[in-house]
mmCIF file of C-alpha atoms and ligand atoms in Angstrom:
data_model
loop_
_atom_site.group_PDB
_atom_site.id
_atom_site.type_symbol
_atom_site.label_atom_id
_atom_site.label_comp_id
_atom_site.label_asym_id
_atom_site.label_seq_id
_atom_site.Cartn_x
_atom_site.Cartn_y
_atom_site.Cartn_z
ATOM 1 C CA MET A 20 0.007 -0.097 -0.233
ATOM 2 C CA ILE A 21 1.104 3.570 -0.746
ATOM 3 C CA ALA A 22 2.283 5.860 2.152
ATOM 4 C CA PRO A 23 -0.077 8.739 2.697
ATOM 5 C CA THR A 24 2.713 11.284 1.778
ATOM 6 C CA MET A 25 3.281 9.536 -1.523
ATOM 7 C CA GLU A 26 -0.482 9.631 -2.177
ATOM 8 C CA ARG A 27 -0.520 13.191 -1.573
ATOM 9 C CA ASP A 28 2.421 13.625 -3.942
ATOM 10 C CA VAL A 29 0.727 11.558 -6.780
ATOM 11 C CA SER A 30 -2.351 13.967 -6.370
ATOM 12 C CA ALA A 31 -0.276 17.003 -6.613
ATOM 13 C CA ILE A 32 1.990 16.021 -9.524
ATOM 14 C CA VAL A 33 -0.963 14.902 -11.054
ATOM 15 C CA GLN A 34 -2.741 18.366 -10.809
ATOM 16 C CA ALA A 35 0.273 20.111 -11.761
ATOM 17 C CA ALA A 36 0.644 18.077 -15.023
ATOM 18 C CA ILE A 37 -3.173 18.800 -15.864
ATOM 19 C CA GLU A 38 -2.570 22.213 -15.049
ATOM 20 C CA LYS A 39 0.452 22.536 -17.281
ATOM 21 C CA HIS A 40 -0.925 20.559 -20.303
ATOM 22 C CA GLY A 41 -4.566 21.251 -19.929
ATOM 23 C CA ALA A 42 -7.358 19.065 -19.596
ATOM 24 C CA ARG A 43 -7.848 17.587 -23.108
ATOM 25 C CA ARG A 44 -7.607 14.359 -24.509
ATOM 26 C CA ASP A 45 -4.894 15.246 -26.806
ATOM 27 C CA SER A 46 -2.924 16.251 -23.817
ATOM 28 C CA LEU A 47 -2.927 12.885 -22.339
ATOM 29 C CA ILE A 48 0.521 11.974 -23.624
ATOM 30 C CA PRO A 49 2.356 15.175 -22.373
ATOM 31 C CA ILE A 50 0.334 14.689 -18.825
ATOM 32 C CA LEU A 51 1.665 11.153 -18.648
ATOM 33 C CA SER A 52 5.335 12.205 -19.442
ATOM 34 C CA GLU A 53 5.265 14.838 -16.851
ATOM 35 C CA ILE A 54 3.962 12.234 -14.107
ATOM 36 C CA ASN A 55 6.665 9.739 -15.625
ATOM 37 C CA ARG A 56 9.363 12.383 -15.118
ATOM 38 C CA ALA A 57 8.312 13.500 -11.848
ATOM 39 C CA LEU A 58 8.180 9.973 -10.056
ATOM 40 C CA GLY A 59 10.130 7.935 -12.352
ATOM 41 C CA TYR A 60 7.192 5.608 -13.578
ATOM 42 C CA ILE A 61 3.615 5.798 -13.593
ATOM 43 C CA PRO A 62 2.095 3.997 -10.548
ATOM 44 C CA GLY A 63 -1.657 2.554 -10.671
ATOM 45 C CA GLU A 64 -2.444 5.426 -8.209
ATOM 46 C CA ALA A 65 -1.754 8.009 -10.947
ATOM 47 C CA PHE A 66 -4.194 6.578 -13.733
ATOM 48 C CA GLN A 67 -7.002 6.757 -10.994
ATOM 49 C CA GLU A 68 -5.957 10.364 -9.860
ATOM 50 C CA ILE A 69 -6.054 11.223 -13.606
ATOM 51 C CA ARG A 70 -9.513 9.995 -14.065
ATOM 52 C CA ARG A 71 -10.727 11.504 -10.870
ATOM 53 C CA GLN A 72 -9.175 14.788 -11.638
ATOM 54 C CA LEU A 73 -10.251 14.876 -15.422
ATOM 55 C CA LYS A 74 -14.063 14.053 -14.771
ATOM 56 C CA THR A 75 -16.274 16.692 -15.281
ATOM 57 C CA PRO A 76 -20.039 16.594 -15.063
ATOM 58 C CA THR A 77 -20.825 16.782 -19.251
ATOM 59 C CA ASP A 78 -18.131 14.157 -19.779
ATOM 60 C CA PRO A 79 -18.093 11.493 -16.416
ATOM 61 C CA VAL A 80 -16.096 9.097 -18.623
ATOM 62 C CA PHE A 81 -13.594 11.214 -20.076
ATOM 63 C CA VAL A 82 -10.932 8.411 -20.040
ATOM 64 C CA SER A 83 -11.118 5.022 -18.898
ATOM 65 C CA GLU A 84 -8.041 3.731 -16.780
ATOM 66 C CA GLY A 85 -7.595 0.845 -19.583
ATOM 67 C CA GLN A 86 -7.478 3.596 -22.332
ATOM 68 C CA LEU A 87 -4.322 5.187 -19.762
ATOM 69 C CA TYR A 88 -2.696 1.924 -19.380
ATOM 70 C CA GLY A 89 -2.880 1.193 -23.292
ATOM 71 C CA LEU A 90 -1.284 4.693 -23.759
ATOM 72 C CA ALA A 91 1.481 4.070 -21.225
ATOM 73 C CA GLY A 92 2.307 0.596 -22.600
ATOM 74 C CA PHE A 93 2.517 1.949 -26.299
ATOM 75 C CA TYR A 94 4.975 4.185 -25.609
ATOM 76 C CA ASP A 95 8.704 3.188 -24.848
ATOM 77 C CA MET A 96 9.377 6.187 -22.759
ATOM 78 C CA LEU A 97 6.443 5.430 -20.237
ATOM 79 C CA SER A 98 6.610 2.986 -17.711
ATOM 80 C CA THR A 99 4.135 1.425 -15.310
ATOM 81 C CA LYS A 100 6.792 0.037 -13.310
ATOM 82 C CA PRO A 101 9.902 1.655 -11.264
ATOM 83 C CA ARG A 102 12.787 1.744 -13.364
ATOM 84 C CA GLY A 103 16.427 2.053 -12.510
ATOM 85 C CA ARG A 104 18.405 5.173 -11.973
ATOM 86 C CA HIS A 105 19.842 4.606 -15.267
ATOM 87 C CA VAL A 106 17.813 3.153 -18.186
ATOM 88 C CA ILE A 107 19.726 1.696 -21.276
ATOM 89 C CA LYS A 108 17.541 0.602 -24.414
ATOM 90 C CA PHE A 109 19.648 -1.107 -26.857
ATOM 91 C CA CYS A 110 18.436 -1.213 -30.303
ATOM 92 C CA GLU A 111 17.348 -4.450 -31.585
ATOM 93 C CA SER A 112 16.266 -3.507 -34.880
ATOM 94 C CA ALA A 113 17.923 -5.667 -38.144
ATOM 95 C CA PRO A 114 20.752 -3.069 -39.188
ATOM 96 C CA CYS A 115 22.167 -2.824 -35.627
ATOM 97 C CA HIS A 116 21.582 -6.743 -35.440
ATOM 98 C CA VAL A 117 23.483 -7.358 -38.538
ATOM 99 C CA VAL A 118 26.936 -5.255 -37.452
ATOM 100 C CA GLY A 119 27.320 -7.061 -34.082
ATOM 101 C CA GLY A 120 24.296 -5.987 -32.112
ATOM 102 C CA GLN A 121 23.878 -9.475 -30.634
ATOM 103 C CA ALA A 122 27.544 -9.588 -29.073
ATOM 104 C CA VAL A 123 26.566 -6.092 -27.574
ATOM 105 C CA TRP A 124 23.109 -7.226 -26.088
ATOM 106 C CA ASN A 125 24.901 -10.439 -24.740
ATOM 107 C CA THR A 126 27.601 -8.508 -23.340
ATOM 108 C CA LEU A 127 25.092 -6.011 -21.588
ATOM 109 C CA ARG A 128 22.864 -9.194 -20.474
ATOM 110 C CA GLU A 129 25.859 -10.863 -18.932
ATOM 111 C CA THR A 130 27.515 -7.739 -17.398
ATOM 112 C CA LEU A 131 24.353 -6.277 -15.641
ATOM 113 C CA GLU A 132 22.701 -9.982 -15.001
ATOM 114 C CA LEU A 133 19.832 -8.555 -16.491
ATOM 115 C CA GLU A 134 17.154 -9.733 -18.883
ATOM 116 C CA ASN A 135 15.184 -7.250 -21.116
ATOM 117 C CA GLY A 136 12.847 -5.478 -18.685
ATOM 118 C CA GLU A 137 14.633 -6.045 -15.844
ATOM 119 C CA THR A 138 15.961 -3.574 -12.907
ATOM 120 C CA THR A 139 19.127 -4.531 -11.221
ATOM 121 C CA VAL A 140 18.495 -5.267 -7.417
ATOM 122 C CA ASP A 141 20.124 -1.764 -6.194
ATOM 123 C CA LYS A 142 18.152 0.045 -8.705
ATOM 124 C CA LYS A 143 21.032 1.364 -10.795
ATOM 125 C CA TRP A 144 19.990 -0.013 -14.034
ATOM 126 C CA THR A 145 17.015 -1.008 -16.097
ATOM 127 C CA LEU A 146 17.861 -2.799 -19.321
ATOM 128 C CA LEU A 147 15.536 -2.649 -22.336
ATOM 129 C CA THR A 148 15.258 -3.286 -25.744
ATOM 130 C CA THR A 149 13.625 -0.547 -28.628
ATOM 131 C CA SER A 150 13.261 -0.491 -32.115
ATOM 132 C CA CYS A 151 15.336 1.781 -34.437
ATOM 133 C CA LEU A 152 16.708 4.786 -32.936
ATOM 134 C CA GLY A 153 17.304 6.516 -36.539
ATOM 135 C CA LEU A 154 21.075 6.207 -35.929
ATOM 136 C CA CYS A 155 21.693 2.712 -38.097
ATOM 137 C CA SER A 156 24.775 3.909 -40.133
ATOM 138 C CA VAL A 157 26.517 3.984 -36.688
ATOM 139 C CA GLY A 158 25.236 0.635 -35.136
ATOM 140 C CA PRO A 159 25.300 -1.164 -32.840
ATOM 141 C CA VAL A 160 23.448 1.479 -30.988
ATOM 142 C CA VAL A 161 22.842 2.035 -27.133
ATOM 143 C CA LEU A 162 21.155 4.690 -25.586
ATOM 144 C CA VAL A 163 21.824 5.308 -21.561
ATOM 145 C CA ASP A 164 19.217 7.962 -20.169
ATOM 146 C CA ASP A 165 19.751 10.592 -22.763
ATOM 147 C CA ASP A 166 23.298 9.541 -24.087
ATOM 148 C CA LEU A 167 23.626 7.834 -27.427
ATOM 149 C CA TYR A 168 26.383 5.541 -28.261
ATOM 150 C CA GLY A 169 27.129 4.364 -31.761
ATOM 151 C CA ASN A 170 29.572 1.917 -33.293
ATOM 152 C CA VAL A 171 29.591 0.040 -30.008
ATOM 153 C CA SER A 172 31.634 -3.297 -29.528
ATOM 154 C CA PRO A 173 31.237 -5.687 -26.474
ATOM 155 C CA GLU A 174 34.621 -4.596 -25.506
ATOM 156 C CA GLN A 175 33.053 -0.906 -24.749
ATOM 157 C CA VAL A 176 30.437 -1.829 -22.637
ATOM 158 C CA ASP A 177 32.279 -2.037 -19.382
ATOM 159 C CA ASP A 178 33.701 1.598 -20.122
ATOM 160 C CA ILE A 179 30.329 2.845 -21.290
ATOM 161 C CA LEU A 180 28.591 1.412 -17.722
ATOM 162 C CA GLY A 181 31.612 2.813 -15.834
ATOM 163 C CA ARG A 182 30.819 6.580 -16.600
ATOM 164 C CA TYR A 183 27.439 6.363 -14.525
ATOM 165 C CA GLU A 184 27.017 6.654 -10.827
HETATM 166 S S1 FES B 212 18.466 -0.386 -36.445
HETATM 167 FE FE1 FES B 212 19.648 0.292 -35.004
HETATM 168 S S2 FES B 212 19.392 2.580 -34.940
HETATM 169 FE FE2 FES B 212 18.669 1.924 -36.810
#
């Protein structure tokens, strides 16, 4: 169960996101992104809170919880589960794959002892695969938080990971 202070935080964060982006259907992605940024992920309480705060007398079912979960599940940048302090996204699309991506992926998995979607026990790392990041000419490509690494080899993995606290 969520702590009372966290409940208040979620409510205030949702309210601030709605005020910033507007109580409109086309603002749902920016609202969800704002909450994701503030909390590191979107807890179930936030979905309930969005519905509660967006409910109007003329449109009592502005958006369903299922629709909100659907949106959050569709976008890579959003997560309904807590993530690590650093998120690694490995491009698994074919152009990166054919220039050695599989070996880099295996090294990441083995070094961090993680599978796709998992987070280390110390909450430092979350490892994810992603589709093409638009930098196919410098594959294999790895994104760590907002830092892009191209032409990554398995030998560089330790050095890249070592740059993060
Ligand atoms: S296929 Fe990896 S960046 Fe395009």
